[in-house]
Amino acid sequence: NAGVTQTPKFRILKIGQSMTLQCTQDMNHNYMYWYRQDPGMGLKLIYYSVGAGITDKGEVPNGYNVSRSTTEDFPLRLELAAPSQTSVYFCASSYSPQGLTQYFGPGTRLLVL
Amino acid sequence: AQSVTQLGSHVSVSEGALVLLRCNYSSSVPPYLFWYVQYPNQGLQLLLKYTTGATLVKGINGFEAEFKKSETSFHLTKPSAHMSDAAEYFCAVSDGVAGNQFYFGTGTSLTVIP
């Protein structure tokens, strides 16, 4: 199993551009998550999904959108990039609720200039 | 609401010395508690977790943590630090509902001095 994979690894965007961060997991997990990690701030939840077709907002959803058309994929969309979205983005997945482990991808480093 | 406080954003220990990383949580329901480690330019890896049962949990790489309900703490320890332990450590809490959302602390950077 590859686990959780993310692409791209690094991207530079200009203000106002859009992009999609890709996340795929091959563990048949029904729960998936997007976090952003800013220096000294820990990880903040952006969006999560409890299954295909079902998504919900996390702590910091503004400026982002998600979709979940399949169990495997959970892309994160930035429509109008802003410098405040410069961060490292992590995707994670877990099999079910009730405290089971979340497995993390390697991250995407995004710089908005 | 759930929250996590990690005391000490930077901790330095000598190689072979005890490692103690502190984590206190706030939870309105019985919590599930986790410690993750992050090496430079990598994702997070699970070190250990507490869900139910024995309050002293053992993880990978010789780490362990003890859930103390009365102190709302879940401190991470290792008897003897190794150079390879240098990394960022995150404590997280989940209530197991609402999509199994995790709430992370701000992290503790561990430096091991040779």
Tab-separated table of C-alpha atoms in Angstrom, chain A residues 35-110:
chain	number	residue	atom	x	y	z
A	35	TYR	CA	-5.079	20.342	7.490
A	36	ARG	CA	-2.845	23.336	7.171
A	37	GLN	CA	0.290	23.745	9.245
A	38	ASP	CA	1.670	27.179	9.949
A	39	PRO	CA	4.894	27.738	11.923
A	40	GLY	CA	4.272	27.608	15.659
A	41	MET	CA	0.563	27.039	15.158
A	42	GLY	CA	0.210	23.290	14.964
A	43	LEU	CA	-2.267	21.779	12.532
A	44	LYS	CA	-5.650	23.305	11.831
A	45	LEU	CA	-8.469	21.348	10.199
A	46	ILE	CA	-9.756	22.876	6.964
A	47	TYR	CA	-12.336	20.350	5.758
A	48	TYR	CA	-13.153	16.740	6.347
A	49	SER	CA	-15.231	14.015	4.757
A	50	VAL	CA	-16.929	11.006	6.297
A	51	GLY	CA	-17.538	9.290	2.991
A	52	ALA	CA	-18.025	9.784	-0.721
A	53	GLY	CA	-20.370	12.681	-1.371
A	54	ILE	CA	-20.218	13.991	2.210
A	55	THR	CA	-17.998	16.862	3.321
A	56	ASP	CA	-18.023	19.302	6.203
A	57	LYS	CA	-16.140	22.368	7.361
A	58	GLY	CA	-13.405	22.264	9.914
A	59	GLU	CA	-11.867	25.077	11.913
A	60	VAL	CA	-10.443	27.189	9.028
A	61	PRO	CA	-12.482	26.565	5.826
A	62	ASN	CA	-12.553	30.086	4.356
A	63	GLY	CA	-10.899	30.329	0.947
A	64	TYR	CA	-11.040	26.588	0.274
A	65	ASN	CA	-13.389	24.066	-1.268
A	66	VAL	CA	-13.417	20.290	-1.353
A	67	SER	CA	-15.217	17.470	-3.055
A	68	ARG	CA	-15.362	13.734	-2.466
A	69	SER	CA	-16.620	11.850	-5.487
A	70	THR	CA	-14.805	8.616	-4.647
A	71	THR	CA	-13.602	6.897	-1.509
A	72	GLU	CA	-9.981	7.246	-2.614
A	73	ASP	CA	-9.734	10.918	-3.597
A	74	PHE	CA	-10.227	14.116	-1.638
A	75	PRO	CA	-8.968	17.164	-3.574
A	76	LEU	CA	-8.639	20.591	-1.982
A	77	ARG	CA	-9.346	23.614	-4.167
A	78	LEU	CA	-8.002	27.139	-3.717
A	79	GLU	CA	-9.992	29.500	-5.939
A	80	LEU	CA	-8.314	32.878	-5.363
A	81	ALA	CA	-4.953	32.366	-3.747
A	82	ALA	CA	-3.930	34.862	-1.074
A	83	PRO	CA	-0.622	35.280	0.804
A	84	SER	CA	-2.383	34.124	3.976
A	85	GLN	CA	-2.741	30.713	2.352
A	86	THR	CA	1.011	30.207	2.295
A	87	SER	CA	1.362	27.090	4.390
A	88	VAL	CA	2.078	23.393	4.393
A	89	TYR	CA	-1.010	21.319	3.647
A	90	PHE	CA	-1.478	17.795	4.925
A	91	CYS	CA	-4.073	15.270	3.920
A	92	ALA	CA	-5.003	12.460	6.295
A	93	SER	CA	-7.367	9.516	6.402
A	94	SER	CA	-8.806	7.132	8.958
A	95	TYR	CA	-10.914	4.020	8.753
A	96	SER	CA	-13.706	5.020	11.061
A	97	PRO	CA	-14.449	7.319	13.977
A	98	GLN	CA	-14.095	6.619	17.691
A	99	GLY	CA	-10.518	7.495	18.122
A	100	LEU	CA	-8.835	5.491	15.442
A	101	THR	CA	-5.539	6.655	14.023
A	102	GLN	CA	-5.321	9.232	11.273
A	103	TYR	CA	-2.680	8.483	8.661
A	104	PHE	CA	-0.955	11.455	7.085
A	105	GLY	CA	0.428	12.175	3.651
A	106	PRO	CA	3.847	13.795	3.124
A	107	GLY	CA	2.412	17.285	2.646
A	108	THR	CA	2.281	20.005	-0.009
A	109	ARG	CA	4.252	23.174	0.563
A	110	LEU	CA	2.457	26.169	-0.968
